[in-house]
Structure formats: C-alpha cells, structure tokens
Short mmCIF file of C-alpha atoms in Angstrom, two decimals:
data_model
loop_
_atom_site.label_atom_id
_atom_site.label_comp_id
_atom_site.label_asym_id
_atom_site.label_seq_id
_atom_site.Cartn_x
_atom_site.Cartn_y
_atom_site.Cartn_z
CA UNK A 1 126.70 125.22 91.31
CA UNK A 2 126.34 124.79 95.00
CA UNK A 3 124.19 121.48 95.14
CA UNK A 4 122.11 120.48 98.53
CA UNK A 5 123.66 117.63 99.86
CA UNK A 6 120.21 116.30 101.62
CA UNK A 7 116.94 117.32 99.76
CA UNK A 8 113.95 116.66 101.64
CA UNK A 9 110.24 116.21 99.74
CA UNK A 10 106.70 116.67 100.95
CA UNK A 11 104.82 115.14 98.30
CA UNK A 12 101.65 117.51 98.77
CA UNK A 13 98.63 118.05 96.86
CA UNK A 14 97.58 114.11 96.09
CA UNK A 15 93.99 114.42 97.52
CA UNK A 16 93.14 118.13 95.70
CA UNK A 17 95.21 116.92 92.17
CA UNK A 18 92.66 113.82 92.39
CA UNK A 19 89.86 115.97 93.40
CA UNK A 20 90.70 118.34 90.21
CA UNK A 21 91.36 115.00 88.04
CA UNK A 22 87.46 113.48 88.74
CA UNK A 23 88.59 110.70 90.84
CA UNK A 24 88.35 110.21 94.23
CA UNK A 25 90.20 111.38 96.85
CA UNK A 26 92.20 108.24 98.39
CA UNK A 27 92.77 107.28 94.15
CA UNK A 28 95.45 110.73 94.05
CA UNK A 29 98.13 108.47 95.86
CA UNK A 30 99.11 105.86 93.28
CA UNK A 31 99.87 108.80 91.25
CA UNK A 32 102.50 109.90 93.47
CA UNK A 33 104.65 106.68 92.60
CA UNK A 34 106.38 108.18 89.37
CA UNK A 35 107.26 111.33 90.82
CA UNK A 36 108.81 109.21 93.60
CA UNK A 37 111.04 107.50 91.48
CA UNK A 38 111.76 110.47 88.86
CA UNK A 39 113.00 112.67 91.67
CA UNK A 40 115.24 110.44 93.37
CA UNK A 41 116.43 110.13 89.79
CA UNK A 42 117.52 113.44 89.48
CA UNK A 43 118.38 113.94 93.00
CA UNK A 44 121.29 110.91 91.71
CA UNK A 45 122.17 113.19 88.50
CA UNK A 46 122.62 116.41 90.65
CA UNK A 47 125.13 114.62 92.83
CA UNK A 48 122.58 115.00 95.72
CA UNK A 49 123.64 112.29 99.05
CA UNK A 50 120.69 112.14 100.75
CA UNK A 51 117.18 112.26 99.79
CA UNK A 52 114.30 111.95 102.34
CA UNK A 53 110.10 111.19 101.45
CA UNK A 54 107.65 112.51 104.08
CA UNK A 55 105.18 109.25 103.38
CA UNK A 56 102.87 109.44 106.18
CA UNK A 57 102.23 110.74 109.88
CA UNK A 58 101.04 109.77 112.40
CA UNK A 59 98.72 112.92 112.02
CA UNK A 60 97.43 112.08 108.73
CA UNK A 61 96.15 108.89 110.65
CA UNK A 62 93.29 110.43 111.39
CA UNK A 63 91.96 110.32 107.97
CA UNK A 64 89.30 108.87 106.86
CA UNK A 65 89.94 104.46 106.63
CA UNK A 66 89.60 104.35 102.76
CA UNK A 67 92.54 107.38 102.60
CA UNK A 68 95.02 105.74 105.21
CA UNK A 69 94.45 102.54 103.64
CA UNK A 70 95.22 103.86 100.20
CA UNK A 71 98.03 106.00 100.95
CA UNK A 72 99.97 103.14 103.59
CA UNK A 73 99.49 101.10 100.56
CA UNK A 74 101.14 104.02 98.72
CA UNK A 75 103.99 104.03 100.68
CA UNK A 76 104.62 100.64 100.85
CA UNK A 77 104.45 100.51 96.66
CA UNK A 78 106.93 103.54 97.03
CA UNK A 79 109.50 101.69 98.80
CA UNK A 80 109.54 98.39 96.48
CA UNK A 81 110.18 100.42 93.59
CA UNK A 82 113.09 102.62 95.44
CA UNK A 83 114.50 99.21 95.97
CA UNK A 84 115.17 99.04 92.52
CA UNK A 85 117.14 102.07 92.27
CA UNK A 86 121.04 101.21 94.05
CA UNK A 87 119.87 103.01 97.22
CA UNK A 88 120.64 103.05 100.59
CA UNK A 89 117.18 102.85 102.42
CA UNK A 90 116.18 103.60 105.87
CA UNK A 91 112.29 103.87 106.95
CA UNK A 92 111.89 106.09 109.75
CA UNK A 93 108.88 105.89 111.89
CA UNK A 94 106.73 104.92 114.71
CA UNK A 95 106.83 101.10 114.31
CA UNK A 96 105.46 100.26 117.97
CA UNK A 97 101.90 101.76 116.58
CA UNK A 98 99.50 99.21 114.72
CA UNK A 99 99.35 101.69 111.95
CA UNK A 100 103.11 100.71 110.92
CA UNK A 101 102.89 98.32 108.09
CA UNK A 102 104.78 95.09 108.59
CA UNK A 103 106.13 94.63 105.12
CA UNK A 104 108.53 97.36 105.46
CA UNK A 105 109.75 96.35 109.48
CA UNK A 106 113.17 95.04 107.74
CA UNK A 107 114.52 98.61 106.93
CA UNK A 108 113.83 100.27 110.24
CA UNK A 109 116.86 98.87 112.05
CA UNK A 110 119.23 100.25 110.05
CA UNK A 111 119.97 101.45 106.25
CA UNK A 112 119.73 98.53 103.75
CA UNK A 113 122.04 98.21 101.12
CA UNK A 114 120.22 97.68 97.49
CA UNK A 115 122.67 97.54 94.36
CA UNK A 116 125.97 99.78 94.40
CA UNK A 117 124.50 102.71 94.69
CA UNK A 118 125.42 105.57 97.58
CA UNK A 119 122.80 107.96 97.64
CA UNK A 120 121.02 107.49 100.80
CA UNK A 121 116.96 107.42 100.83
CA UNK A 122 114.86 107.96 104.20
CA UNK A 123 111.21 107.09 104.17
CA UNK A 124 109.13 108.86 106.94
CA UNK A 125 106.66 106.29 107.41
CA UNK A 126 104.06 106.66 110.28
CA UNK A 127 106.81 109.47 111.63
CA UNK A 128 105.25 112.10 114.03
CA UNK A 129 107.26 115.10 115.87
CA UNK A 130 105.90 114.05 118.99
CA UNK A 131 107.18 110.11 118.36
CA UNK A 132 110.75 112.01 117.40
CA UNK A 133 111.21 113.78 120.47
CA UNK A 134 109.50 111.30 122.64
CA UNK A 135 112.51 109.85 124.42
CA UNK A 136 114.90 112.48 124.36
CA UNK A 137 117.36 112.87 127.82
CA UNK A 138 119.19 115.58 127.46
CA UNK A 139 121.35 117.62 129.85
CA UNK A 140 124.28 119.51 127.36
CA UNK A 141 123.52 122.40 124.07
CA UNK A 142 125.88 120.60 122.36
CA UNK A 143 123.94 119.92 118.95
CA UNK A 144 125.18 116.57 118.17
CA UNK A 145 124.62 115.28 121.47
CA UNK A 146 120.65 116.46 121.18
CA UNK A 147 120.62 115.00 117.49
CA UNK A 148 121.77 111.64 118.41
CA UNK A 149 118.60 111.98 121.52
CA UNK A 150 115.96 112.00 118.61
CA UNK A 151 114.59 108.95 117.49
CA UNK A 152 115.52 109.93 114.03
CA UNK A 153 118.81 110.21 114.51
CA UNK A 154 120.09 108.54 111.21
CA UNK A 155 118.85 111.06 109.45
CA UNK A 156 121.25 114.22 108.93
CA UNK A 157 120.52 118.05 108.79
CA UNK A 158 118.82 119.04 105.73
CA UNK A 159 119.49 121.86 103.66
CA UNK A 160 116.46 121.70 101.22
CA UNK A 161 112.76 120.89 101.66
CA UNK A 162 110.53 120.68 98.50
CA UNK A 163 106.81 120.71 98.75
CA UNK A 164 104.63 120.11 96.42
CA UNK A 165 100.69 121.54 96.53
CA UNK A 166 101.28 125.25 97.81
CA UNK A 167 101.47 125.30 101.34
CA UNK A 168 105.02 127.08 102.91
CA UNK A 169 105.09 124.73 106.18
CA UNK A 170 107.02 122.00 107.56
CA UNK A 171 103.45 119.97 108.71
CA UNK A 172 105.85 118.58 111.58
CA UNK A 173 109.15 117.39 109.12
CA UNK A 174 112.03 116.48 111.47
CA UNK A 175 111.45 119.71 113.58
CA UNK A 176 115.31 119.31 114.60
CA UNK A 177 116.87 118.35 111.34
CA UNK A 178 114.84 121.24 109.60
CA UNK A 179 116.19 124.09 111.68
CA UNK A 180 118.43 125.94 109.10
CA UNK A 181 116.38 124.26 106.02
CA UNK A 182 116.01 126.40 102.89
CA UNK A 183 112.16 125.71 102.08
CA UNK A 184 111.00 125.66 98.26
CA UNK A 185 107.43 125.20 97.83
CA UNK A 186 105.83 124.56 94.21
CA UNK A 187 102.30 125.45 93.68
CA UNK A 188 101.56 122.22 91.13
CA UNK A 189 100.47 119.40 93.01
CA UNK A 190 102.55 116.12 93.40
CA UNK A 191 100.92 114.37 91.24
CA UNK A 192 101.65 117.10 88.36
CA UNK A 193 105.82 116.60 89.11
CA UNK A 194 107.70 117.18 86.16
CA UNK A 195 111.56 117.32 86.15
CA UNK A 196 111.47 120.88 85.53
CA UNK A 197 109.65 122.13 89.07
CA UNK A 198 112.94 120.04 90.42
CA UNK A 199 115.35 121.51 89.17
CA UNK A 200 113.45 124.98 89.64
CA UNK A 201 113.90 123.85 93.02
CA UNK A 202 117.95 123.13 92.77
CA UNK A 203 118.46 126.63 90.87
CA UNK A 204 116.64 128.54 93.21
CA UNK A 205 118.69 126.67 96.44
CA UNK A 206 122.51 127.70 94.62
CA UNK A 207 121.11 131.52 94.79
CA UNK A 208 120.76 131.36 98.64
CA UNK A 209 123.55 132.12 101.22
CA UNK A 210 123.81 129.63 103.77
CA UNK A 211 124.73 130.73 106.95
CA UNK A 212 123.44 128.26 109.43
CA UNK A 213 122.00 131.02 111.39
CA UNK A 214 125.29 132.95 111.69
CA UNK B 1 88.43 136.74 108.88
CA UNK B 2 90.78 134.09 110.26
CA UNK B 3 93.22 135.83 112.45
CA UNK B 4 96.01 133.60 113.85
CA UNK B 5 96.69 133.76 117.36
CA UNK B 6 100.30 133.68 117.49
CA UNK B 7 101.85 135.44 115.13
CA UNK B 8 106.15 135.10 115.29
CA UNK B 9 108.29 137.93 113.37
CA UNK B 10 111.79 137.30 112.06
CA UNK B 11 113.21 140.56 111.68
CA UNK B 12 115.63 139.81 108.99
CA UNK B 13 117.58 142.15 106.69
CA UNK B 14 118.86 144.85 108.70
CA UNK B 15 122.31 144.61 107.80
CA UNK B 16 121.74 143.89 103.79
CA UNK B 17 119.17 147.12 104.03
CA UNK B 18 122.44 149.03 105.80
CA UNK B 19 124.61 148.08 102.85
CA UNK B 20 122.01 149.00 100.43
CA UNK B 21 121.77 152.61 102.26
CA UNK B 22 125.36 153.53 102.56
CA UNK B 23 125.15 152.82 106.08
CA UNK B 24 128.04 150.27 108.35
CA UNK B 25 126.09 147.00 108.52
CA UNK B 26 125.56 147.57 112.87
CA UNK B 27 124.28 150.48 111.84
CA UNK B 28 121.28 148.89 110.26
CA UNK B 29 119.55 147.12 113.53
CA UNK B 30 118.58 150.73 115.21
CA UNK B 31 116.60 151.19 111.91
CA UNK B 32 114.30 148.03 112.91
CA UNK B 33 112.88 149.64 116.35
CA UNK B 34 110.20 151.59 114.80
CA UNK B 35 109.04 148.76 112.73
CA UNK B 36 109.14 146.16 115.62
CA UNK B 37 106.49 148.81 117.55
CA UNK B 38 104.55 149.55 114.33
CA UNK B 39 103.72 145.31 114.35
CA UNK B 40 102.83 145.18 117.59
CA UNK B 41 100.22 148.09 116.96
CA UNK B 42 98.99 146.27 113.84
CA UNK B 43 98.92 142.90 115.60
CA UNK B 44 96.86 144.01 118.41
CA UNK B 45 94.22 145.75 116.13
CA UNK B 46 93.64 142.28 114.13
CA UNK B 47 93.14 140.75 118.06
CA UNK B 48 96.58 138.84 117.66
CA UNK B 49 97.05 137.38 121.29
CA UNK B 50 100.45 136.40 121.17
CA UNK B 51 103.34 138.02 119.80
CA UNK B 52 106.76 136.56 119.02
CA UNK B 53 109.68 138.49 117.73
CA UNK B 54 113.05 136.51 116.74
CA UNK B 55 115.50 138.77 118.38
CA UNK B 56 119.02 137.26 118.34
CA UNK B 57 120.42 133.92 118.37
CA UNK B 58 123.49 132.08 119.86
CA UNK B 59 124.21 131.68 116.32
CA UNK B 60 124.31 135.03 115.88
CA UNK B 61 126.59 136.01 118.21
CA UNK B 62 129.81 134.68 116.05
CA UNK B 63 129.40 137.84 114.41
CA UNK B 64 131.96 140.43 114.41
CA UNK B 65 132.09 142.28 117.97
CA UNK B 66 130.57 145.34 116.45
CA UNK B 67 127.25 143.93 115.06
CA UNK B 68 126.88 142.01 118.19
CA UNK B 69 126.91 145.07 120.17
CA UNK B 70 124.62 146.74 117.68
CA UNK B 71 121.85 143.81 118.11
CA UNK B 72 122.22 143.26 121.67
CA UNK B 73 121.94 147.10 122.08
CA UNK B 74 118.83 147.60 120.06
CA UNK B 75 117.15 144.53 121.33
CA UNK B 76 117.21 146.53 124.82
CA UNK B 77 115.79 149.35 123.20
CA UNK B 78 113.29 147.82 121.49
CA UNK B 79 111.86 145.77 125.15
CA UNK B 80 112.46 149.51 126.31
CA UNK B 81 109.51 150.81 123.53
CA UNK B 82 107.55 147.81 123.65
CA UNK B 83 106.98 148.04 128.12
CA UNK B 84 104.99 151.25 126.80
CA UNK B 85 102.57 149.50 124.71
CA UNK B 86 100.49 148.02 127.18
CA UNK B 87 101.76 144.19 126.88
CA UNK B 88 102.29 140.96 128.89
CA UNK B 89 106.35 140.56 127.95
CA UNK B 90 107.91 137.09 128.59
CA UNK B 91 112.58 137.28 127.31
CA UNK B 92 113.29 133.74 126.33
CA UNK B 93 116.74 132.81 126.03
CA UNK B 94 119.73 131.33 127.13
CA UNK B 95 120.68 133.74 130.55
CA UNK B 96 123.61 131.63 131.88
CA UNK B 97 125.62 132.69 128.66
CA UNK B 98 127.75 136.15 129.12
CA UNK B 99 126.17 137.40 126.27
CA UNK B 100 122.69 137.72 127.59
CA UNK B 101 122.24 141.55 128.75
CA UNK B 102 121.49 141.66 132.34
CA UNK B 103 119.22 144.65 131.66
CA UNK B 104 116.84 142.11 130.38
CA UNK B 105 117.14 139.33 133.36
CA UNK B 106 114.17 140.78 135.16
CA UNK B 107 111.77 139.90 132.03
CA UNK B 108 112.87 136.48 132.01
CA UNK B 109 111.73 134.18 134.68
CA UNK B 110 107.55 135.09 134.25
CA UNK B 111 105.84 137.19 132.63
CA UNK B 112 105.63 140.79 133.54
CA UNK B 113 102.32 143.26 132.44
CA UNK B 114 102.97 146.36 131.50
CA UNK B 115 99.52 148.49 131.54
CA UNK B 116 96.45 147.27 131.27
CA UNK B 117 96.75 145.55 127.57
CA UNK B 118 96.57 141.33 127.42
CA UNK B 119 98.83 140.53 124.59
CA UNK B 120 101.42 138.71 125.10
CA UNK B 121 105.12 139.76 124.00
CA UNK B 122 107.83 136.82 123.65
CA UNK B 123 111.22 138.20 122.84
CA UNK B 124 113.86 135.89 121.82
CA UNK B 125 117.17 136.85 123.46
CA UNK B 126 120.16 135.22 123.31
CA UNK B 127 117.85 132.13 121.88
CA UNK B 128 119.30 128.92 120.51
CA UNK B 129 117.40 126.07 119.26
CA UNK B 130 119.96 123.49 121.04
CA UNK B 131 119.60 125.83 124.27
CA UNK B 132 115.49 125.17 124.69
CA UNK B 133 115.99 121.32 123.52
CA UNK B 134 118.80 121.07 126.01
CA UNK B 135 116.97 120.19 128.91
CA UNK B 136 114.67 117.43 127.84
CA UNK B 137 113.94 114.25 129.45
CA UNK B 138 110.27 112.91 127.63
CA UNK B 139 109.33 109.11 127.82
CA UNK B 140 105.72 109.90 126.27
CA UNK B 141 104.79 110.80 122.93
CA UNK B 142 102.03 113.60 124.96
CA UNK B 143 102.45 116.61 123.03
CA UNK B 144 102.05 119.09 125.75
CA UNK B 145 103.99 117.06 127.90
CA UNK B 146 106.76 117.54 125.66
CA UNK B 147 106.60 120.61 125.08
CA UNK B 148 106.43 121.39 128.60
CA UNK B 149 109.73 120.13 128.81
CA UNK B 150 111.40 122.76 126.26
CA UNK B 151 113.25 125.50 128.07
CA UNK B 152 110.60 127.83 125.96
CA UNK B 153 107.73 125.99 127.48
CA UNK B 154 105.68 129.41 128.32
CA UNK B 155 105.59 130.07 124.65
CA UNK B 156 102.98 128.66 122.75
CA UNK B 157 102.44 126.92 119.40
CA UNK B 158 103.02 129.27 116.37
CA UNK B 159 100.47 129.72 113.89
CA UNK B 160 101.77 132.11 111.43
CA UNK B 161 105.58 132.95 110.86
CA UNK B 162 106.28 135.95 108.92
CA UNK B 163 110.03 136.65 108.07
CA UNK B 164 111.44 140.09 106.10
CA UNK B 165 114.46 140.21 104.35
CA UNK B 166 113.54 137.09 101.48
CA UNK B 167 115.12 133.92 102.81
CA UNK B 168 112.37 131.48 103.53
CA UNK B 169 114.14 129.46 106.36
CA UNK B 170 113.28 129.18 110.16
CA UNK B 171 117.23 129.76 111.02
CA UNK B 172 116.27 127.57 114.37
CA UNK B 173 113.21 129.74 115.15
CA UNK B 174 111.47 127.80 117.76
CA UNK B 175 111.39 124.25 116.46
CA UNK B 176 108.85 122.38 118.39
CA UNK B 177 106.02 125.63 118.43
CA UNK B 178 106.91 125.82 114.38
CA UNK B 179 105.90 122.52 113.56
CA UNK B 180 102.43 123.54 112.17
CA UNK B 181 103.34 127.00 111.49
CA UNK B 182 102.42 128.81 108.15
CA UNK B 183 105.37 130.93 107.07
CA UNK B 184 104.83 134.19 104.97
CA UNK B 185 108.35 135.21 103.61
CA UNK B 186 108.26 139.46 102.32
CA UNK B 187 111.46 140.11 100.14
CA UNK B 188 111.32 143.70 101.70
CA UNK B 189 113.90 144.11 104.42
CA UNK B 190 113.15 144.68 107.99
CA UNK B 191 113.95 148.49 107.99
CA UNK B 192 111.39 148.54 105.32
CA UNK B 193 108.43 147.83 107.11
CA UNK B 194 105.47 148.89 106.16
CA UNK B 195 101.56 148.58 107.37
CA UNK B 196 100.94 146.80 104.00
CA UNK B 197 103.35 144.05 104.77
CA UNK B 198 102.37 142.99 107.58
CA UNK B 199 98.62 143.06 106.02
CA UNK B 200 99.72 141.12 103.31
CA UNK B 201 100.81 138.01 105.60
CA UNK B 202 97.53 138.24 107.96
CA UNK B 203 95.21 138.35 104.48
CA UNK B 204 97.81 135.40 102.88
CA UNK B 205 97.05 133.15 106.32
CA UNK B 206 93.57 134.03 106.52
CA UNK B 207 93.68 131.93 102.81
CA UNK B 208 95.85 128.83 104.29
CA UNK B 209 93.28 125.68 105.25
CA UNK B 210 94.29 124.91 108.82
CA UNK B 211 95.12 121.05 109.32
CA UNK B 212 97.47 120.70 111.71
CA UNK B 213 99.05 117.86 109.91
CA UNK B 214 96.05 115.79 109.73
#
C-alpha cells in the first residue's frame, strides 16, 4: 500500500456539528480534542512521518470573541495532549500578532522533542497565507530555494489533505506546500471522526497516481 | 443564483480518454478544443467575468517529445478559436523558457480584446507555480500587495476551480489566487465535455457558503 508520508487535516465542521448537537456554537471545539489525538494515532500505525493540524487563522480571527476564545483555548488543549504522544512538535504561526497565545511560544523556534517517538506533528496556530508569504525574496524557480523563503519552511510538501465538514478547499493551507496535494474531503463533521473516515481517507490516497504535475 | 466570478478549468484527461479510445495518447489533446470553446460559451451566458484555463505546465513538459508537441500545438489552436469569441485574453507563463511558443508572445505582456465581448480569458502557458513565486520580494503581510508581486499578478483570485479527468488536486494551479477557491472535481475526462458538466459545478458552487477563511 502506497502510504502518504505527510497527511495534512482541516478539522472542519465544529461550529455546524455543535449547532446540529443543541449546543452552542463556540462549545463544538472541545469536541475536536479526541479526534486530534485518535488520528495522529493512526497516522503512527500507518507508518505516516508527518502529520500537520490546521488549528486556527488568522482569518478565523474575525470571529465572534466567545468563538476565538473557545477555539485558541482549543488549540492550546490540543497541543498538551499531543505532548503526550512521542512526537516531534512544531507550532507554526504568526506569533508577532496579540492573537498568538503565549503558552505555546516554546515550540515555535524549532521542533520539540517529546518521548522517542519520530513522527513529526505541525500545529498551524494563528497561520495565515498572507503571514507565509510575507517575507519572501526571491530571485531563482528553483523550488527549494522558494520553499526555504516561506515562513513555514519546516514544514515539507504534503501529499494528503483531509477535511472534515464537506467543503473541497484549501481555506488558505500552506498555499506552497499544497501544490501537488491529493485532497480527501469527508462530509461528517470533525467532531463525528471515527477511525473508519481515516482510513477511507488512506485507501482512497494508494488508488491515486502521483505525478507531481508531470 | 450565485455565479462565481472567476471560474479556472483544468482540462485534465486527454491522454487517459486517448487510451480509452484506441487513440496514441498526443492524439488525445486536439479532442479538448471544442470543449475548451463550448465553456467559454457556457461561462459567458451564467455572466462569468473571468475565465481561467490550466493549459500546460513546466511540469508538464518532461513528457515524452511527442505529447509535448501535441499540447503545445493545440494550446495555439485553442487561443486561435478562443480570439473569435469576443474576449479580453491575457497568456501567463514562463516566456524566457524555449518551450514557450512564440506564436503566443504577443498575448502575453497585457491584455489584448478581441471584439466587443468583456470577459476576460487567462491562458496558462508554459505556467509553473515556482515560475510566478520566483520573483517575490514582500515585507508586508498586505494581501494585494503580495499578490501584486506574483509574476501572475493580472490574474485575479479564483473562486471556483473545476477540474475533468477525477483527480482532485491543484497540480500547482495558481497557488496564491487558489487559496479560497472551491474545487468541483467531474470524473468525466476532458474530451468528454458536456453542457451538463459544466452546469453541474456552477449549480454545486452556487450551494458552497462563501467565507473566505473567516
């Protein structure tokens, strides 16, 4: 089976799954914890190096206080339980902003070891496109000269995005590291993860040919 | 109805539908004219201002000699049928590369109208993603200042992507003007265009809640 080597996940559908559920919007996020940790999990079982979160943008700042609150908070809860997983963790975001929460400054700088573990986890936290390309100086096509411009660069090319809630779009994901990205997209909402939509996700990836544009 | 404004095409399949019709696999591009002119009749009855069609890549060309001729041959043809439809035509690509066709260098620098129609045509020749992020030099996080800097700057943000042929992946489509981009994926080939396809994707987007990321 040809397995992914990076898997990225937009964790989509929190707000309309708590909608659905009776609760209020902003309550959908703590129910994206679990998933979190079951499909980082399985990404470990499936051999899978590299696993990266979208957590939140800098767009989805302009929410309403009670949802950024609640889903910064989310994020931040996220992380401390990844920590418990043998990961290597890198948060990857816009820390100059006041919407970058403190707590999690210490893994911006580069990846921190926890336990023996190799899989490597990236957290987009407060990440925007425009913050990505914002201080790029560039005067070659060579690719890994542009890729080492962004201000993402620890983060490699990835082959698969999962999203959760519906929607076939990137929503601004790594614009560069997306480019030949096989995109999966799961009409359950993240809340609703089960190990099953997953591996849907893995089976339906080893049935495309990669061809990196060629 | 919700139309998008700019709608981008990837024309994909041409060579699978060859194989699939007894043809050679070069033979298959000459079989996606027709369609290409079709789409831009549809588009401009649903008041689609701006057209995008994913002609070929850089990538592309590490093909074997004959398909390259093939696609660089019917990409001519096809800005040959499309300068009779009444349309503002903008040829983005790389043009210091010997692989660009100087037939097409006169389309290239502004846009040139062609009757009395205002849509706007942008057809990718010769594109490649590292080409149009070659040339950056951003200190801002200013969207439009950024994306003035992209060697693709005349063409504007993508609304709705809609690729034939079954693979839903941008194969370096435009990066930066993807980021928000809903992407409609038909498992017909490009050869196998029909009205109804195209109809399909418009109806599908006119269902998608806008955002924007927020």
């Amino acid at each position: 089976m040809r397995i992914p080597k990076h898997v990225a996940i937009i964790p989509d559908g929190n707000r309309r799954w708590a909608n659905e559920s009776g609760l209020e919007k902003h309550q959908g996020y703590e129910h994206g914890l679990n998933p979190g940790v079951e499909a980082l999990r399985l990404a470990k079982t499936y051999g899978i190096e590299e696993l990266t979160y979208y957590g939140f943008t800098t767009d989805n700042c302009k929410r309403p206080p009670v949802q950024v609150k609640a889903f910064v908070d989310a994020c931040i809860d996220a992380i401390n339980l990844i920590k418990n997983e043998d990961v290597r963790l890198l948060v990857v975001g816009n820390t100059q902003s006041p919407m970058f929460p403190s707590e999690l400054l210490p893994y911006t700088k580069e990846r921190v070891a926890f336990g023996t573990g190799t899989t490597k986890v990236n957290f987009l936290v407060n990440y925007g496109w425009e913050w990505d390309l914002g201080h790029m100086h560039t005067d070659t096509t060579n690719r890994h000269t542009i890729m080492d411009c962004l201000c993402s660069k620890d983060i490699s090319r990835i082959d698969l995005i999962i999203r959760w809630g519906g929607r076939n779009r990137l929503s601004g994901l790594l614009p560069v590291q997306s480019v030949y990205a096989d995109f999966y997209t799961l009409d359950e909402m993240w809340p609703e993860f089960s190990k099953d939509q997953f591996s849907r996700a893995i089976e339906w990836y080893n049935k495309q040919d990669v061809t990196l544009g060629g």
